[in-house]
mmCIF file of C-alpha atoms in Angstrom:
data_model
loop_
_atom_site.group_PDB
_atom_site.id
_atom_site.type_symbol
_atom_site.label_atom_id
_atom_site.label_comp_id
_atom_site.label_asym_id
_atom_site.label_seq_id
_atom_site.Cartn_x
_atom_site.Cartn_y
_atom_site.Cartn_z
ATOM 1 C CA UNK A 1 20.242 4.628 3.428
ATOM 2 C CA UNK A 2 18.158 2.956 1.382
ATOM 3 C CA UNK A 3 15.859 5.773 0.459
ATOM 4 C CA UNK A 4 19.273 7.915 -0.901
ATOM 5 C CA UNK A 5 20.573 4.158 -2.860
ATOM 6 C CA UNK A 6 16.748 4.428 -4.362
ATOM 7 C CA UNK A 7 17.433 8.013 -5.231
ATOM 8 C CA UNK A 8 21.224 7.834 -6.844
ATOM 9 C CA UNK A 9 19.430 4.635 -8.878
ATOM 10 C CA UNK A 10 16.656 6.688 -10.144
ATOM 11 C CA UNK A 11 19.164 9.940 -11.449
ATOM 12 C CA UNK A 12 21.626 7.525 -12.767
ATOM 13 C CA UNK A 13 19.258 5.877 -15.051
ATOM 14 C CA UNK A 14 17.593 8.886 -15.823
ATOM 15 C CA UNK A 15 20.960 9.799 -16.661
ATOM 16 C CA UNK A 16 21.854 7.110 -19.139
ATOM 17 C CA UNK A 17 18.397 7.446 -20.540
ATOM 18 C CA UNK A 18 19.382 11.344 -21.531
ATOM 19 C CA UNK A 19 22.115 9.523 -22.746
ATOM 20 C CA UNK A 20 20.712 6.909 -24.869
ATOM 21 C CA UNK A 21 17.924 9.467 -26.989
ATOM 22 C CA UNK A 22 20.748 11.730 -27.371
ATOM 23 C CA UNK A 23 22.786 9.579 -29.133
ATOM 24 C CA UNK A 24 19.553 7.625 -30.925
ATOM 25 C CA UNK A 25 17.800 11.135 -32.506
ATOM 26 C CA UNK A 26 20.787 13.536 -32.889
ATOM 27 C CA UNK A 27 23.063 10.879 -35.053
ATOM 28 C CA UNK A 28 26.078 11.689 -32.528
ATOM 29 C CA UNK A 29 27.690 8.361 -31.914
ATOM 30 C CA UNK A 30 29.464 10.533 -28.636
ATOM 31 C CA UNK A 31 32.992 10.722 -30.118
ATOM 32 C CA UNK A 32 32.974 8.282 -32.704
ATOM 33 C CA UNK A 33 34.478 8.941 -35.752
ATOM 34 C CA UNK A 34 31.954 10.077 -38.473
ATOM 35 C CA UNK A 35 31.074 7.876 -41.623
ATOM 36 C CA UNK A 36 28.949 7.760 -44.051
ATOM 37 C CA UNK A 37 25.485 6.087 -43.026
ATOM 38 C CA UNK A 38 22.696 4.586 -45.112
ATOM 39 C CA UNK A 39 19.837 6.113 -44.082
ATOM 40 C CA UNK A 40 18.052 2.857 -43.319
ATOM 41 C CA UNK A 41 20.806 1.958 -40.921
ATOM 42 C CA UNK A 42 20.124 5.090 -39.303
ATOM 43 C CA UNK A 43 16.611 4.674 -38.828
ATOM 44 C CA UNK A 44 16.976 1.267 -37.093
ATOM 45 C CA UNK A 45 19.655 1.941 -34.697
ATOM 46 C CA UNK A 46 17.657 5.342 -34.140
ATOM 47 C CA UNK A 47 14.481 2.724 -33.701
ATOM 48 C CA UNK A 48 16.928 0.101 -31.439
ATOM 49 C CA UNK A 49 18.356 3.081 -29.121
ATOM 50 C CA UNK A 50 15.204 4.053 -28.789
ATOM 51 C CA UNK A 51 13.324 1.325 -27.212
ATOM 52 C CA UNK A 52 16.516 0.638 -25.000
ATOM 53 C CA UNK A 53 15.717 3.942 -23.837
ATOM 54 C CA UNK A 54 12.302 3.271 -23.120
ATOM 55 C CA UNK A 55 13.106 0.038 -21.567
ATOM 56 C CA UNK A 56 15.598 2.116 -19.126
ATOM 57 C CA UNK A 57 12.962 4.440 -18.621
ATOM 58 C CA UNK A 58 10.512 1.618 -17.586
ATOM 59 C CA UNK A 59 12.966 0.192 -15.335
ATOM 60 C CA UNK A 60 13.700 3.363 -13.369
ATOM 61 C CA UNK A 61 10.013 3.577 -13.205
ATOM 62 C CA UNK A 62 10.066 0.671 -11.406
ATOM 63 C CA UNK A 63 12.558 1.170 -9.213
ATOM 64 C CA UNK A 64 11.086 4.385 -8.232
ATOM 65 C CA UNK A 65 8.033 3.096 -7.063
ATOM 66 C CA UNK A 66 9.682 -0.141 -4.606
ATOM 67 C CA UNK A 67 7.654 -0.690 -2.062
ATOM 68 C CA UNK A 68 8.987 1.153 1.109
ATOM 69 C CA UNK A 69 7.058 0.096 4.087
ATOM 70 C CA UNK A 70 8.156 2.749 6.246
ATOM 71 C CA UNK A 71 6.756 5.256 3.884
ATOM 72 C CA UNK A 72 3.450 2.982 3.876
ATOM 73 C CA UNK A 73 3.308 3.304 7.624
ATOM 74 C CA UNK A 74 3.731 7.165 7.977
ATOM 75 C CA UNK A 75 0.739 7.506 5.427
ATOM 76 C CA UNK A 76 -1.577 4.868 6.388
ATOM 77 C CA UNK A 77 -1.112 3.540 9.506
ATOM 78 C CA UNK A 78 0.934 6.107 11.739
ATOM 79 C CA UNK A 79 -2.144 8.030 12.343
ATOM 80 C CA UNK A 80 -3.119 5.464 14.688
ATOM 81 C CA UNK A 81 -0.128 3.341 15.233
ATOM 82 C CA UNK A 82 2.404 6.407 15.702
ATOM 83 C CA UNK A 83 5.595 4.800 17.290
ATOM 84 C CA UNK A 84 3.979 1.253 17.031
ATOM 85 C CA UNK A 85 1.595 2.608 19.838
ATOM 86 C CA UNK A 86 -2.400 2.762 19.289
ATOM 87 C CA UNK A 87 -3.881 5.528 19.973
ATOM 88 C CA UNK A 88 -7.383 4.769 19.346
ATOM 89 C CA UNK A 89 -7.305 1.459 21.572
ATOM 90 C CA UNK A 90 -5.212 1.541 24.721
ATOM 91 C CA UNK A 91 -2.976 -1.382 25.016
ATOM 92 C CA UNK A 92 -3.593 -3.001 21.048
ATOM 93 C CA UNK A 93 0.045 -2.108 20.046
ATOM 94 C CA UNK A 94 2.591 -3.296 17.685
ATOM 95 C CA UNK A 95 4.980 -5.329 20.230
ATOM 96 C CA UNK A 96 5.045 -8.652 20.206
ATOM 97 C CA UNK A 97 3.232 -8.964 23.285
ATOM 98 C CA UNK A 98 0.219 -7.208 22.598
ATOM 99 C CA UNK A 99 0.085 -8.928 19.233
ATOM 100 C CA UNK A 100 0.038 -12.381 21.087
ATOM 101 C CA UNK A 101 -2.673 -10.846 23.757
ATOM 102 C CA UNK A 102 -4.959 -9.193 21.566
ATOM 103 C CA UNK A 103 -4.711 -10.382 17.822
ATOM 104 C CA UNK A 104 -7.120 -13.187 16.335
ATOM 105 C CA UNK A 105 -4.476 -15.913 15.809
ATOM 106 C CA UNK A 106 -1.880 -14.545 17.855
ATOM 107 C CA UNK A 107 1.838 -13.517 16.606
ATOM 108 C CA UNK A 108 2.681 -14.921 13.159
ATOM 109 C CA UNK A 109 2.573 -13.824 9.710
ATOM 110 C CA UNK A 110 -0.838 -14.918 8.724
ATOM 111 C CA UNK A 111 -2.339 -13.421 11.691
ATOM 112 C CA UNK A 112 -0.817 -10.347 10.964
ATOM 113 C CA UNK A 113 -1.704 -9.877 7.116
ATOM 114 C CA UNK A 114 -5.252 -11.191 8.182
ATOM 115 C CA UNK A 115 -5.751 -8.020 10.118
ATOM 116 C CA UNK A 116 -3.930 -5.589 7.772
ATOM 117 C CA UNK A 117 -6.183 -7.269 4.912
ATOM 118 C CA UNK A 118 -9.792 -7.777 6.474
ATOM 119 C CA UNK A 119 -9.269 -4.500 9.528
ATOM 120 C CA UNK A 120 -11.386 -5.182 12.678
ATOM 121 C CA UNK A 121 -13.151 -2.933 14.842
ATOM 122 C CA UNK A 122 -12.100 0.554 14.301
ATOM 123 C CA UNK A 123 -8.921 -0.502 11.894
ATOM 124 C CA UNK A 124 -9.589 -0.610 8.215
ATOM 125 C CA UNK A 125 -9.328 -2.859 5.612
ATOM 126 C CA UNK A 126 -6.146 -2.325 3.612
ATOM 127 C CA UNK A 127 -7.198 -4.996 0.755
ATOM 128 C CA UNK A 128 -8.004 -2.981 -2.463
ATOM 129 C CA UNK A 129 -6.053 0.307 -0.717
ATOM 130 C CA UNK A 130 -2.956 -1.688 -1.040
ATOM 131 C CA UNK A 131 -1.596 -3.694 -3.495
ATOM 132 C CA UNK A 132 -0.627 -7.216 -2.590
ATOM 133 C CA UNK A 133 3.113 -6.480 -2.582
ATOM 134 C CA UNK A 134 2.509 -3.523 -0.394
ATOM 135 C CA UNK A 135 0.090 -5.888 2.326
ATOM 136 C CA UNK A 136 3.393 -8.666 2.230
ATOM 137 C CA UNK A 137 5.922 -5.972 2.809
ATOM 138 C CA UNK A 138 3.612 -4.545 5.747
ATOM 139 C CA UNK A 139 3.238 -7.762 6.915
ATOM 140 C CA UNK A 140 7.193 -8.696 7.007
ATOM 141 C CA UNK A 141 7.989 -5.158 8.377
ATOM 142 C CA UNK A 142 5.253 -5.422 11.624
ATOM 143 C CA UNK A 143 6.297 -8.951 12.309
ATOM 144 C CA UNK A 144 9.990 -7.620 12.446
ATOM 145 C CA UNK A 145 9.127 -4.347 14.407
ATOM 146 C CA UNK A 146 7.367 -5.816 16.574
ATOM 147 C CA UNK A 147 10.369 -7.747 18.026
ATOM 148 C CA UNK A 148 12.671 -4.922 17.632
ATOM 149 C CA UNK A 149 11.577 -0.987 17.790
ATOM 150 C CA UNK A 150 8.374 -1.540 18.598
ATOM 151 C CA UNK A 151 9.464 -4.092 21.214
ATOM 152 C CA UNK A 152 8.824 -2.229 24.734
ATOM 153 C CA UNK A 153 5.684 0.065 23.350
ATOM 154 C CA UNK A 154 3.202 -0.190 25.772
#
């Protein structure tokens, strides 16, 4: 659901960016009623409509790239963790109950971006591979899984 909301966000400001340098370079005011214009005038609402558009563009950028942790899972970490299993280390999975057994501080949030950070035995480092909003999302989104679908992996 989210992913489509992201999507629909993304065309629609596209969209009104289309919009915006349409009506900033062609002089159409979209159904206005035409006047005479200094051409001064024209060049700074041309200027003004531009960098709105720009700043439109920019946002969508950012939108586009929100940090979607299940998307950060299936590329980095499913490999190993498919399903919140391990499948290089039998036992180290994502449930709660193997965090508290076999993590270096047990189940909590700082135990948990420790290891995604720093890695340990065979699990990489994520720090400088991730960005720090990426490593806090991860974080949130084990420490929730791990109580809910990844619950009952063994």
């Amino acid at each position: 659901m989210k992913k489509t909301l992201l999507t629909a966000s993304v065309a629609l400001n596209a969209l009104l960016v289309v919009a915006l340098c349409f009506m900033a370079f062609s002089g159409n005011t979209l159904g206005a009623p035409v006047r005479s214009v200094s051409v001064n005038s024209q060049v700074g609402r041309r200027a003004a409509m531009g960098g709105a558009a720009a700043g439109m563009g920019l946002a969508a950028t950012r939108m586009a790239k929100a940090v979607d942790p299940n998307s950060i899972f299936e590329t980095n970490c499913g490999a190993c963790h498919q399903g919140g299993g391990n499948n290089i280390i039998t036992g180290h999975t994502l449930s709660k109950t193997a965090i508290e057994q076999y993590l270096d501080g047990g189940w909590n949030k700082e135990a948990i971006e420790y290891q995604i950070r720093n890695g340990k035995g065979p699990m990489p480092a994520w720090e400088g591979v991730l960005s720090d909003e990426e490593i806090k999302a991860m974080t949130e989104w084990v420490y929730e899984q791990s109580t809910t679908t990844f619950k009952d992996v063994n």
